[in-house]
Short mmCIF file of C-alpha atoms and ligand atoms in Angstrom, two decimals:
data_model
loop_
_atom_site.label_atom_id
_atom_site.label_comp_id
_atom_site.label_asym_id
_atom_site.label_seq_id
_atom_site.Cartn_x
_atom_site.Cartn_y
_atom_site.Cartn_z
CA MET Y 1 47.51 15.90 13.54
CA SER Y 2 50.04 13.51 13.31
CA VAL Y 3 52.16 13.37 9.87
CA LYS Y 4 52.20 9.43 10.18
CA LYS Y 5 49.51 7.38 8.25
CA PRO Y 6 46.65 6.50 10.86
CA VAL Y 7 46.30 3.20 12.18
CA ILE Y 8 42.54 4.01 13.45
CA LYS Y 9 40.50 6.23 11.24
CA VAL Y 10 36.84 6.77 12.19
CA THR Y 11 34.94 9.04 9.91
CA ASN Y 12 31.39 10.45 10.77
CA VAL Y 13 30.31 7.45 12.49
CA THR Y 14 26.80 7.24 14.15
CA LYS Y 15 25.45 4.39 15.80
CA GLU Y 16 21.57 4.14 16.53
CA PHE Y 17 19.89 1.51 19.15
CA GLY Y 18 16.34 2.24 17.86
CA LYS Y 19 15.45 5.82 18.41
CA PHE Y 20 18.43 6.43 21.01
CA THR Y 21 21.90 7.70 19.48
CA ALA Y 22 24.51 6.10 21.24
CA VAL Y 23 27.35 7.71 18.96
CA SER Y 24 26.64 10.75 17.08
CA ASP Y 25 28.86 11.77 13.99
CA VAL Y 26 31.81 11.15 15.61
CA SER Y 27 35.60 11.55 13.60
CA PHE Y 28 38.85 11.05 14.67
CA SER Y 29 42.16 9.25 13.76
CA VAL Y 30 44.95 7.62 15.60
CA ALA Y 31 48.62 7.28 14.24
CA LYS Y 32 50.88 4.30 14.32
CA GLY Y 33 52.30 3.64 17.81
CA GLU Y 34 50.28 6.21 19.43
CA LEU Y 35 48.60 5.75 23.15
CA PHE Y 36 45.40 7.21 22.86
CA ALA Y 37 42.54 7.82 25.49
CA LEU Y 38 38.94 8.01 25.00
CA LEU Y 39 37.33 9.63 28.08
CA GLY Y 40 33.56 10.23 29.12
CA PRO Y 41 31.18 9.73 31.54
CA ASN Y 42 28.99 6.60 32.11
CA GLY Y 43 26.97 6.08 29.03
CA ALA Y 44 28.86 8.38 26.55
CA GLY Y 45 29.26 5.96 24.07
CA LYS Y 46 33.02 4.63 24.60
CA SER Y 47 32.33 1.11 24.81
CA THR Y 48 30.05 1.37 21.59
CA THR Y 49 32.83 3.16 19.60
CA ILE Y 50 35.28 0.25 20.64
CA LYS Y 51 32.65 -2.39 19.78
CA MET Y 52 32.11 -0.76 16.32
CA LEU Y 53 35.93 -0.61 15.72
CA THR Y 54 36.20 -4.35 16.76
CA THR Y 55 33.45 -5.67 14.51
CA LEU Y 56 31.04 -6.49 17.32
CA LEU Y 57 28.53 -3.76 16.34
CA GLN Y 58 27.74 -2.20 12.92
CA PRO Y 59 27.46 1.38 12.44
CA THR Y 60 24.28 2.80 11.46
CA SER Y 61 26.38 5.29 9.16
CA GLY Y 62 29.91 6.49 8.92
CA SER Y 63 32.95 4.34 8.05
CA LEU Y 64 35.91 2.94 10.30
CA GLU Y 65 39.05 1.90 9.29
CA LEU Y 66 41.84 -0.45 11.19
CA ALA Y 67 45.25 -0.76 9.71
CA GLY Y 68 43.91 0.05 6.26
CA HIS Y 69 41.09 -2.25 6.42
CA ASN Y 70 37.36 -1.22 6.28
CA VAL Y 71 36.13 -2.64 9.24
CA VAL Y 72 32.65 -3.35 8.00
CA GLU Y 73 33.52 -4.76 4.33
CA ASP Y 74 36.81 -6.49 5.37
CA SER Y 75 36.19 -7.67 8.82
CA ASP Y 76 38.49 -10.61 8.75
CA ALA Y 77 41.40 -8.51 7.72
CA ALA Y 78 40.64 -5.86 10.32
CA ARG Y 79 40.19 -8.57 12.90
CA ARG Y 80 43.53 -9.84 12.51
CA SER Y 81 45.05 -6.54 13.36
CA PHE Y 82 43.73 -5.80 16.92
CA GLY Y 83 43.63 -7.30 20.51
CA ILE Y 84 41.14 -6.48 22.82
CA VAL Y 85 40.53 -6.55 26.56
CA PHE Y 86 36.57 -5.72 27.02
CA GLN Y 87 34.85 -3.89 29.62
CA ASP Y 88 32.80 -6.87 30.48
CA PRO Y 89 34.41 -10.40 31.38
CA SER Y 90 35.03 -12.51 28.31
CA LEU Y 91 36.91 -15.56 29.65
CA ASP Y 92 35.79 -19.22 29.55
CA SER Y 93 35.47 -19.65 33.40
CA GLU Y 94 35.22 -23.38 33.12
CA MET Y 95 38.47 -23.68 31.66
CA THR Y 96 42.03 -22.89 33.28
CA ALA Y 97 44.04 -20.04 32.57
CA TYR Y 98 46.43 -21.85 30.35
CA GLU Y 99 43.64 -23.41 28.44
CA ASN Y 100 42.02 -19.93 27.71
CA MET Y 101 45.39 -18.88 26.25
CA GLU Y 102 45.56 -21.95 24.12
CA LEU Y 103 42.25 -21.34 22.75
CA HIS Y 104 43.32 -17.76 21.88
CA ALA Y 105 46.25 -18.68 20.19
CA ALA Y 106 44.28 -21.39 17.87
CA LEU Y 107 41.88 -18.68 17.14
CA TYR Y 108 44.40 -16.33 15.99
CA GLY Y 109 46.50 -18.95 14.14
CA VAL Y 110 49.52 -18.00 16.28
CA ALA Y 111 52.30 -20.61 14.99
CA LYS Y 112 52.24 -23.45 17.19
CA LYS Y 113 56.15 -23.57 17.36
CA GLY Y 114 56.47 -20.63 19.72
CA VAL Y 115 53.25 -20.61 21.56
CA ALA Y 116 53.95 -22.54 24.77
CA LYS Y 117 57.12 -19.95 25.21
CA ARG Y 118 55.00 -17.00 24.43
CA ILE Y 119 51.99 -18.07 26.79
CA GLN Y 120 54.79 -18.59 29.72
CA THR Y 121 56.17 -15.06 29.26
CA LEU Y 122 52.78 -13.46 29.33
CA LEU Y 123 51.41 -15.37 32.10
CA THR Y 124 54.61 -14.59 34.12
CA LEU Y 125 54.18 -11.17 33.12
CA VAL Y 126 50.89 -10.91 34.71
CA GLU Y 127 52.05 -13.09 37.51
CA LEU Y 128 49.65 -16.00 36.89
CA TRP Y 129 52.17 -18.59 35.75
CA ASP Y 130 51.97 -20.74 39.00
CA ARG Y 131 48.32 -20.54 38.52
CA ARG Y 132 47.96 -21.44 34.97
CA LYS Y 133 46.13 -25.02 35.86
CA THR Y 134 43.45 -23.19 37.86
CA GLN Y 135 40.14 -23.01 36.45
CA VAL Y 136 39.14 -19.40 35.91
CA LYS Y 137 36.11 -19.29 37.98
CA ASN Y 138 38.41 -19.67 41.01
CA PHE Y 139 40.22 -16.58 40.11
CA SER Y 140 39.79 -13.18 41.78
CA GLY Y 141 38.53 -10.15 39.76
CA GLY Y 142 41.82 -8.68 39.42
CA MET Y 143 43.55 -12.09 38.28
CA LYS Y 144 40.82 -12.53 35.60
CA ARG Y 145 41.67 -8.86 34.47
CA ARG Y 146 45.50 -9.84 34.25
CA LEU Y 147 44.75 -12.86 32.10
CA GLU Y 148 42.34 -11.07 29.80
CA ILE Y 149 45.30 -8.44 29.27
CA ALA Y 150 47.91 -11.33 28.63
CA ARG Y 151 45.34 -12.93 26.10
CA GLY Y 152 44.74 -9.81 24.48
CA LEU Y 153 48.76 -9.48 23.81
CA LEU Y 154 49.23 -13.07 22.82
CA HIS Y 155 48.95 -12.80 19.05
CA TYR Y 156 51.23 -9.50 18.78
CA PRO Y 157 48.57 -7.24 17.74
CA HIS Y 158 49.16 -4.10 15.96
CA VAL Y 159 46.45 -2.39 17.80
CA LEU Y 160 45.53 -2.97 21.31
CA PHE Y 161 42.03 -2.10 22.61
CA LEU Y 162 41.52 -1.62 26.30
CA ASP Y 163 38.15 -0.77 27.66
CA GLU Y 164 38.62 0.09 31.28
CA PRO Y 165 41.26 -2.16 31.68
CA THR Y 166 42.59 -1.20 35.18
CA LEU Y 167 38.95 -1.30 36.76
CA GLY Y 168 39.15 -3.41 39.89
CA LEU Y 169 42.86 -3.67 39.66
CA ASP Y 170 45.36 -2.79 42.42
CA THR Y 171 47.95 -0.11 42.28
CA GLN Y 172 50.96 -2.40 41.64
CA THR Y 173 49.30 -4.36 38.66
CA ARG Y 174 48.22 -1.04 37.26
CA ASN Y 175 51.74 0.43 37.01
CA LEU Y 176 52.96 -2.78 35.83
CA LEU Y 177 50.30 -2.81 33.03
CA TRP Y 178 50.87 0.58 31.94
CA ASP Y 179 54.60 0.06 32.16
CA TYR Y 180 54.44 -2.95 30.00
CA VAL Y 181 51.89 -1.44 27.48
CA LYS Y 182 54.12 1.67 27.10
CA LYS Y 183 57.05 -0.48 26.63
CA LEU Y 184 55.30 -2.21 23.75
CA SER Y 185 54.07 0.89 22.19
CA HIS Y 186 57.67 2.26 22.08
CA GLU Y 187 59.70 -0.71 21.16
CA GLU Y 188 57.33 -2.18 18.71
CA GLY Y 189 55.19 0.56 17.38
CA MET Y 190 51.94 -1.01 18.91
CA THR Y 191 49.15 1.24 18.99
CA VAL Y 192 46.99 1.80 21.99
CA PHE Y 193 43.40 3.00 22.34
CA PHE Y 194 41.99 2.87 25.70
CA THR Y 195 39.29 4.11 27.89
CA THR Y 196 39.26 4.69 31.67
CA HIS Y 197 37.65 6.77 34.49
CA TYR Y 198 40.88 7.49 36.20
CA LEU Y 199 41.88 10.58 34.64
CA GLU Y 200 45.37 10.57 36.15
CA GLU Y 201 45.97 7.48 34.37
CA ALA Y 202 44.93 8.88 31.08
CA GLU Y 203 47.17 12.07 31.85
CA ALA Y 204 50.32 9.89 32.76
CA VAL Y 205 49.96 7.42 29.70
CA ALA Y 206 48.22 8.78 26.56
CA ASP Y 207 49.79 11.00 24.17
CA ARG Y 208 46.29 12.09 23.02
CA ILE Y 209 43.11 12.28 24.44
CA ALA Y 210 39.44 12.23 23.12
CA ILE Y 211 36.56 13.36 25.32
CA ILE Y 212 33.02 12.16 24.20
CA ASP Y 213 29.67 12.98 25.87
CA HIS Y 214 26.19 12.12 24.91
CA GLY Y 215 27.63 10.27 21.78
CA LYS Y 216 29.40 13.48 20.63
CA LEU Y 217 33.10 14.24 20.56
CA VAL Y 218 33.61 17.43 22.42
CA ALA Y 219 37.25 17.69 22.57
CA LEU Y 220 40.45 16.07 21.13
CA GLY Y 221 44.09 16.82 21.83
CA THR Y 222 46.95 16.57 24.24
CA THR Y 223 46.71 17.20 28.16
CA LYS Y 224 48.31 20.52 27.31
CA GLN Y 225 45.80 21.47 24.65
CA LEU Y 226 42.75 20.51 26.46
CA THR Y 227 43.78 22.53 29.67
CA THR Y 228 44.65 25.45 27.48
CA GLU Y 229 41.45 25.33 25.58
CA THR Y 230 39.60 25.37 28.63
CA LYS Y 231 41.49 27.66 30.65
CA THR Y 232 41.91 25.25 33.27
CA LYS Y 233 45.18 23.57 35.13
CA THR Y 234 44.69 20.04 35.48
CA LEU Y 235 43.09 17.28 32.99
CA GLU Y 236 40.38 16.69 35.55
CA GLN Y 237 39.22 20.41 35.59
CA ALA Y 238 39.16 20.49 31.87
CA TYR Y 239 37.26 17.34 31.78
CA LEU Y 240 34.61 18.53 34.04
CA ALA Y 241 34.55 21.92 32.19
CA LEU Y 242 33.84 19.88 29.21
CA THR Y 243 31.14 17.24 30.39
CA GLY Y 244 29.59 19.27 33.28
CA LYS Y 245 29.10 18.01 36.82
CA THR Y 246 25.84 16.06 36.65
CA VAL Y 247 25.70 12.48 37.15
CA ARG Y 248 24.60 10.63 33.82
CA ASP Y 249 21.61 8.37 33.13
CA GLU Y 250 22.41 6.13 30.22
CA GLN Y 251 19.10 6.02 28.72
CA VAL Y 252 17.94 9.65 29.00
CA ASP Y 253 17.19 10.92 25.73
CA SER Y 254 17.22 14.58 26.29
CA HIS Y 255 19.94 15.41 28.65
CA GLU Y 256 18.17 18.55 29.70
CA ASN Y 257 15.54 16.06 31.58
CA TRP Y 258 16.35 16.47 35.16
CA ARG Y 259 13.76 14.42 36.52
CA SER Y 260 15.37 11.36 35.19
CA ILE Y 261 18.91 12.08 36.55
CA ARG Y 262 19.91 9.03 38.72
CA ARG Y 263 22.81 7.18 39.18
CA SER Y 264 23.23 5.06 35.94
CA ARG Y 265 24.43 1.65 37.05
CA ALA Y 266 22.10 1.50 40.36
CA MET Y 267 19.10 1.07 38.14
CA ARG Y 268 20.12 -1.98 36.31
CA MET N 1 40.68 -26.96 11.09
CA ARG N 2 42.67 -25.86 14.26
CA VAL N 3 39.92 -23.53 15.06
CA ILE N 4 37.07 -26.07 14.68
CA TYR N 5 39.37 -28.47 16.67
CA ILE N 6 39.85 -26.42 19.60
CA LEU N 7 36.32 -25.40 19.79
CA TRP N 8 35.10 -28.92 19.77
CA LEU N 9 37.67 -29.93 22.42
CA ARG N 10 36.48 -27.14 24.54
CA GLN N 11 32.85 -28.66 24.61
CA ILE N 12 34.39 -32.05 25.29
CA LYS N 13 36.10 -30.89 28.05
CA ARG N 14 33.19 -28.95 29.43
CA PHE N 15 31.06 -32.05 29.40
CA PHE N 16 33.56 -34.40 31.07
CA ARG N 17 34.04 -31.65 33.70
CA ALA N 18 30.32 -31.46 34.54
CA LYS N 19 29.54 -34.76 35.75
CA SER N 20 25.97 -33.96 36.90
CA ARG N 21 25.15 -33.19 33.21
CA ILE N 22 26.36 -36.69 32.22
CA PHE N 23 24.08 -38.33 34.82
CA GLY N 24 21.16 -35.88 34.29
CA ALA N 25 21.45 -36.76 30.52
CA ILE N 26 21.00 -40.48 31.08
CA GLY N 27 18.12 -40.12 33.80
CA GLN N 28 15.38 -39.09 31.43
CA PRO N 29 15.89 -41.48 28.56
CA LEU N 30 16.09 -44.23 31.27
CA LEU N 31 13.03 -43.38 32.63
CA PHE N 32 11.35 -43.57 29.31
CA LEU N 33 12.89 -46.67 28.35
CA VAL N 34 11.85 -48.60 31.66
CA ALA N 35 8.32 -46.94 32.15
CA LEU N 36 7.23 -47.28 28.60
CA GLY N 37 9.14 -50.30 27.77
CA TYR N 38 7.50 -52.31 30.69
CA GLY N 39 4.59 -50.37 31.06
CA ILE N 40 3.24 -50.39 27.64
CA GLY N 41 5.17 -53.59 26.46
CA SER N 42 2.70 -56.03 27.61
CA ILE N 43 -0.28 -54.35 25.59
CA TYR N 44 1.99 -53.95 22.78
CA ALA N 45 2.70 -57.69 22.72
CA LYS N 46 -0.89 -58.56 23.34
CA ALA N 47 -1.80 -56.64 20.39
CA GLY N 48 0.54 -58.84 18.28
CA GLN N 49 3.11 -56.16 17.52
CA GLY N 50 6.04 -57.93 19.04
CA ASN N 51 8.70 -56.82 21.55
CA TYR N 52 7.93 -53.06 22.55
CA LEU N 53 11.28 -52.50 24.36
CA GLU N 54 13.10 -53.48 21.23
CA PHE N 55 10.96 -51.07 18.96
CA LEU N 56 11.42 -48.34 21.53
CA VAL N 57 15.28 -48.34 21.97
CA PRO N 58 16.37 -46.56 18.45
CA GLY N 59 13.62 -43.95 19.46
CA ILE N 60 14.90 -43.19 22.79
CA MET N 61 18.65 -43.17 21.27
CA ALA N 62 17.18 -40.64 18.89
CA GLN N 63 15.18 -38.73 21.75
CA THR N 64 18.58 -38.35 23.99
CA VAL N 65 20.45 -36.97 20.96
CA LEU N 66 17.61 -34.56 19.96
CA PHE N 67 17.38 -33.14 23.60
CA SER N 68 21.16 -33.15 24.49
CA ALA N 69 22.05 -31.60 21.41
CA MET N 70 19.24 -28.94 21.78
CA PHE N 71 20.76 -28.08 25.26
CA TYR N 72 23.90 -27.22 23.43
CA GLY N 73 22.00 -24.09 22.08
CA ALA N 74 21.72 -22.92 25.83
CA MET N 75 25.63 -23.23 26.16
CA ILE N 76 25.85 -20.58 23.31
CA MET N 77 23.29 -18.42 25.37
CA PHE N 78 25.28 -18.97 28.52
CA ASP N 79 28.65 -18.02 26.46
CA ARG N 80 27.07 -14.73 25.41
CA GLN N 81 25.74 -14.09 28.90
CA PHE N 82 29.18 -14.61 30.76
CA GLY N 83 30.81 -12.74 27.62
CA PHE N 84 33.09 -15.72 26.28
CA LEU N 85 31.21 -15.44 22.95
CA LYS N 86 32.73 -11.90 22.24
CA GLU N 87 36.17 -13.54 22.43
CA THR N 88 35.30 -15.93 19.37
CA LEU N 89 33.33 -13.29 17.57
CA VAL N 90 36.36 -10.80 17.34
CA ALA N 91 38.63 -13.55 16.32
CA PRO N 92 39.87 -13.57 12.52
CA VAL N 93 38.26 -16.61 11.68
CA SER N 94 35.02 -17.30 9.48
CA ARG N 95 31.81 -17.43 11.70
CA LEU N 96 30.95 -20.86 9.94
CA LYS N 97 34.23 -22.42 11.65
CA ILE N 98 33.06 -20.72 14.86
CA MET N 99 29.66 -21.95 14.64
CA LEU N 100 30.92 -25.54 13.25
CA GLY N 101 33.20 -26.10 16.19
CA GLY N 102 31.25 -25.68 19.04
CA ALA N 103 28.30 -27.48 17.34
CA LEU N 104 30.36 -30.75 16.38
CA GLY N 105 31.36 -30.65 19.95
CA GLY N 106 27.59 -30.26 21.25
CA ALA N 107 26.79 -32.96 18.69
CA THR N 108 29.88 -35.36 19.94
CA THR N 109 28.66 -35.17 23.42
CA ALA N 110 25.05 -35.87 22.46
CA VAL N 111 26.16 -38.94 20.61
CA ILE N 112 28.17 -40.11 23.45
CA GLN N 113 24.73 -39.71 25.61
CA GLY N 114 22.91 -41.69 22.83
CA LEU N 115 25.65 -44.57 23.00
CA LEU N 116 25.21 -44.74 26.93
CA VAL N 117 21.65 -45.30 26.19
CA LEU N 118 22.38 -48.26 23.93
CA ILE N 119 24.41 -49.57 26.31
CA ILE N 120 21.99 -49.52 29.15
CA SER N 121 19.63 -51.07 26.55
CA LEU N 122 21.77 -53.82 25.99
CA ALA N 123 22.09 -54.51 29.68
CA LEU N 124 18.16 -54.43 29.52
CA GLY N 125 18.14 -57.54 27.02
CA PHE N 126 18.02 -55.24 23.82
CA ARG N 127 20.01 -56.96 20.80
CA PRO N 128 20.46 -55.56 17.40
CA GLU N 129 19.44 -57.58 14.59
CA HIS N 130 22.78 -57.19 13.01
CA TRP N 131 25.80 -55.95 14.81
CA ALA N 132 27.59 -54.98 11.63
CA LEU N 133 24.90 -52.26 11.27
CA VAL N 134 25.71 -50.64 14.44
CA PRO N 135 28.27 -48.22 13.09
CA VAL N 136 25.86 -47.06 10.50
CA ALA N 137 23.28 -46.60 13.34
CA ILE N 138 25.69 -44.26 15.15
CA ALA N 139 26.46 -42.55 11.83
CA ILE N 140 22.84 -41.59 11.50
CA LEU N 141 22.78 -40.50 15.05
CA SER N 142 25.69 -38.40 14.23
CA LEU N 143 24.11 -36.98 11.47
CA LEU N 144 20.92 -36.22 13.52
CA ALA N 145 23.04 -34.69 16.35
CA ILE N 146 25.01 -32.17 13.91
CA ALA N 147 21.75 -31.03 12.31
CA ILE N 148 20.08 -30.42 15.95
CA ALA N 149 23.33 -28.70 17.24
CA CYS N 150 23.50 -26.25 14.23
CA PHE N 151 19.70 -25.60 14.75
CA SER N 152 20.13 -24.97 18.39
CA SER N 153 23.33 -22.73 17.80
CA ALA N 154 21.02 -20.61 15.61
CA ILE N 155 18.49 -20.48 18.32
CA GLY N 156 21.04 -19.83 21.00
CA SER N 157 22.39 -17.22 19.00
CA PHE N 158 19.48 -14.98 19.63
CA VAL N 159 17.36 -16.36 22.46
CA GLN N 160 18.36 -14.09 25.67
CA ASP N 161 17.19 -16.26 28.48
CA MET N 162 16.51 -19.87 29.85
CA GLN N 163 12.62 -19.15 29.60
CA GLY N 164 12.94 -18.31 25.93
CA PHE N 165 14.92 -21.64 25.62
CA GLN N 166 12.21 -23.51 27.35
CA ALA N 167 9.41 -21.59 25.20
CA ILE N 168 11.25 -23.09 22.09
CA ASN N 169 11.48 -26.93 23.57
CA GLN N 170 7.84 -26.66 24.60
CA LEU N 171 6.52 -25.19 21.19
CA LEU N 172 8.90 -26.99 18.90
CA VAL N 173 11.26 -29.92 20.04
CA PHE N 174 8.48 -31.78 22.11
CA PRO N 175 6.32 -31.80 19.10
CA LEU N 176 8.98 -32.77 16.93
CA TYR N 177 9.74 -35.72 19.27
CA PHE N 178 6.26 -36.87 20.07
CA LEU N 179 4.90 -36.52 16.44
CA SER N 180 7.82 -38.44 15.12
CA GLY N 181 7.20 -42.08 15.44
CA ALA N 182 9.85 -42.65 18.20
CA LEU N 183 7.21 -44.06 20.79
CA TYR N 184 4.76 -45.63 18.25
CA PRO N 185 4.73 -47.28 14.53
CA LEU N 186 3.49 -45.03 11.83
CA ASP N 187 1.98 -47.87 9.92
CA HIS N 188 -1.30 -47.74 11.88
CA VAL N 189 -1.87 -44.15 13.16
CA PRO N 190 -4.62 -41.85 11.67
CA THR N 191 -4.01 -40.36 8.40
CA TRP N 192 -3.61 -36.59 9.76
CA LEU N 193 -0.90 -37.99 12.14
CA ARG N 194 0.81 -39.81 9.28
CA ILE N 195 0.97 -36.70 7.23
CA VAL N 196 2.40 -34.50 9.93
CA ALA N 197 5.05 -37.39 10.62
CA GLU N 198 5.96 -37.15 7.17
CA PHE N 199 6.75 -33.44 7.29
CA ASN N 200 8.58 -33.94 10.49
CA PRO N 201 12.50 -34.51 9.67
CA MET N 202 12.90 -36.31 13.11
CA SER N 203 10.56 -39.10 11.82
CA TYR N 204 13.20 -39.90 9.34
CA ALA N 205 15.99 -40.10 11.61
CA VAL N 206 14.10 -42.29 13.93
CA ASP N 207 13.03 -44.72 10.94
CA ALA N 208 16.57 -44.72 9.80
CA MET N 209 17.74 -45.74 13.31
CA ARG N 210 15.00 -48.47 13.49
CA ASP N 211 15.75 -49.80 10.10
CA THR N 212 19.67 -50.28 10.87
CA LEU N 213 19.10 -51.59 14.52
CA ILE N 214 16.05 -53.79 14.40
CA GLY N 215 15.38 -54.11 10.74
CA GLN N 216 11.89 -52.24 10.74
CA THR N 217 11.36 -49.38 8.43
CA HIS N 218 8.07 -47.22 7.35
CA PHE N 219 9.82 -44.80 4.76
CA GLY N 220 12.79 -46.99 3.59
CA LEU N 221 16.44 -46.32 4.48
CA ILE N 222 17.23 -44.24 1.21
CA LYS N 223 14.56 -41.81 1.60
CA ASP N 224 15.49 -41.62 5.28
CA LEU N 225 19.25 -40.84 4.26
CA ILE N 226 18.20 -38.42 1.69
CA VAL N 227 16.01 -36.30 4.01
CA LEU N 228 18.73 -36.52 6.69
CA PHE N 229 21.41 -35.01 4.31
CA ILE N 230 19.16 -32.16 3.28
CA VAL N 231 18.20 -31.24 6.78
CA VAL N 232 21.95 -31.29 7.83
CA ILE N 233 22.91 -28.99 5.07
CA ALA N 234 20.03 -26.79 5.74
CA MET N 235 20.84 -26.53 9.55
CA ILE N 236 24.49 -26.00 8.73
CA SER N 237 23.48 -22.97 6.68
CA PHE N 238 20.94 -21.61 9.02
CA GLY N 239 23.45 -21.81 12.09
CA ALA N 240 26.27 -20.12 9.75
CA TYR N 241 23.70 -17.55 8.61
CA ARG N 242 22.73 -16.67 12.44
CA PHE N 243 26.45 -16.51 13.28
CA ARG N 244 27.28 -13.96 10.57
CA HIS N 245 24.81 -11.46 11.95
CA ILE N 246 25.45 -11.97 15.75
CA GLU N 247 25.83 -8.67 17.51
CA ALA N 248 27.43 -9.05 20.96
N1 ATP F 1 22.87 -3.02 22.74
C1 ATP F 1 22.38 -1.93 23.23
N2 ATP F 1 21.14 -1.68 22.88
C2 ATP F 1 20.43 -0.39 23.37
N3 ATP F 1 21.20 0.67 24.02
C3 ATP F 1 22.57 0.31 24.16
C4 ATP F 1 23.24 -0.97 23.63
N4 ATP F 1 24.40 -0.74 24.23
C5 ATP F 1 24.80 0.27 24.76
N5 ATP F 1 23.60 1.17 24.67
C6 ATP F 1 23.38 2.43 25.17
O1 ATP F 1 24.30 3.32 24.55
C7 ATP F 1 24.86 4.26 25.34
C8 ATP F 1 26.34 4.21 25.20
O2 ATP F 1 26.75 3.03 25.89
P1 ATP F 1 28.05 2.59 26.13
O3 ATP F 1 28.38 1.34 26.78
O4 ATP F 1 28.97 2.92 24.92
O5 ATP F 1 28.83 3.69 27.21
P2 ATP F 1 30.43 3.95 27.82
O6 ATP F 1 30.72 5.28 27.35
O7 ATP F 1 31.31 2.76 27.68
O8 ATP F 1 30.05 4.02 29.42
P3 ATP F 1 30.66 3.28 30.76
O9 ATP F 1 31.70 4.31 30.96
O10 ATP F 1 29.54 3.26 31.67
O11 ATP F 1 31.27 2.05 30.12
C9 ATP F 1 24.34 3.87 26.69
O12 ATP F 1 23.14 5.05 26.90
C10 ATP F 1 23.89 2.57 26.68
O13 ATP F 1 22.48 2.39 27.41
MG1 MG F 2 31.93 1.31 28.63
#
């Protein structure tokens, strides 16, 4: 564990949806400035964990802390400390890219004085400055994603949550994104908590990796530690050794139930 | 204030960008006004009740505000479906402000539609009794709009689809409207209906509109305003309460 004071602290957190346990007694902490990846198969509980940390869901039990603030009891202070790019879309598609940014600045009370400059810098970074007056509904999937990333950074967050940020992005943009995120993390001490299904991405970016399966934390450490622990060579091998090779159904109560194994997304 | 303003502005912009919504919103009240105003007007006059169109206009204005402010709740539902709601829910702003900003925007667009109905009515020959009281009527219309928009925010925070919304409209909003005295005077209705109308907050909004626009009242303006204020406070609290407990 890191000696620095943790910025994210999750202690014995469980989340139940009715009878179904999506996250089960999970504990970990993330240090300031760390790049932390949460990996796991579909339906493992990654997004649920992020939603609890970002005040969108209440934990059934356990406690969550962000930048020293209890997420449930002191949610406003906790909210001030993070930025987030959700797995699902979260833009107002009737508004333009610029209007989406302006709205975010107002919601986060970013000082009016530097706002225009800041928006220009970020939109330029994600190469959307020329399209700032276009309604978001006319954007491609990748453009929307880039806009969401720029928006998440707008208010200088201490912690940035990225839930599958690179899904559907081309290689150029993915590299650009991670370079920038790493830079912010190193220069400004921003903590980054992300999920991804691209293991090579986690390997290249993350300082430490947590693996969650069926709501339970099954491993936590550097790539080196994980491969040593599982006696494997690559992160992908370690990951498969820890989580098995079957395709996940997101609503199966007992994971021994073979009859229900089917593609998780196709059924929706 | 900045948050309330920007969320208010968002609704206004969306309203003016969706031109079809503006025309759609005016079509229905116009139909009521013309079909009922001229269809029932002659019988109404024969019964010695005076000019029905005149009687109808304040009620139709209230109707317009009722239905369009109710529609605002569907916008919340769409915001949830298309994901934008999450963006506001994780922001470090009180949920009261989030709820109120959007609801005030929804209320403003509802009042704009109510005013369009007034303008059309003027073209059809409607004349308010005292022009000086028209601003008061608009203020009353605004109170009604705020109450309904907050109420529909609360509904929109938990209803999952358009069918659910239609059901609320059928079971709640239509009765609220038809049992309110918007279409007929409450002075001569059967006792049971009068009692129902007395428990219906919509009756008081319609009555206050009618008092200020054509000088006819059933309950008296003071009582109307007291009821309206109580309803506004109750609905703001209801909306804020629901928004505090949204999970997205
Ligand atoms: N609101 C909800 N109600 C009921 N069940 C839910 C709800 N949200 C999530 N779940 C369930 O909880 C489990 C974990 O979901 P979660 O979204 O956290 O998975 P994930 O690890 O992010 O998966 P993916 O990689 O597919 O995004 C799934 O089985 C999902 O169906
Ligand atoms: Mg997920």
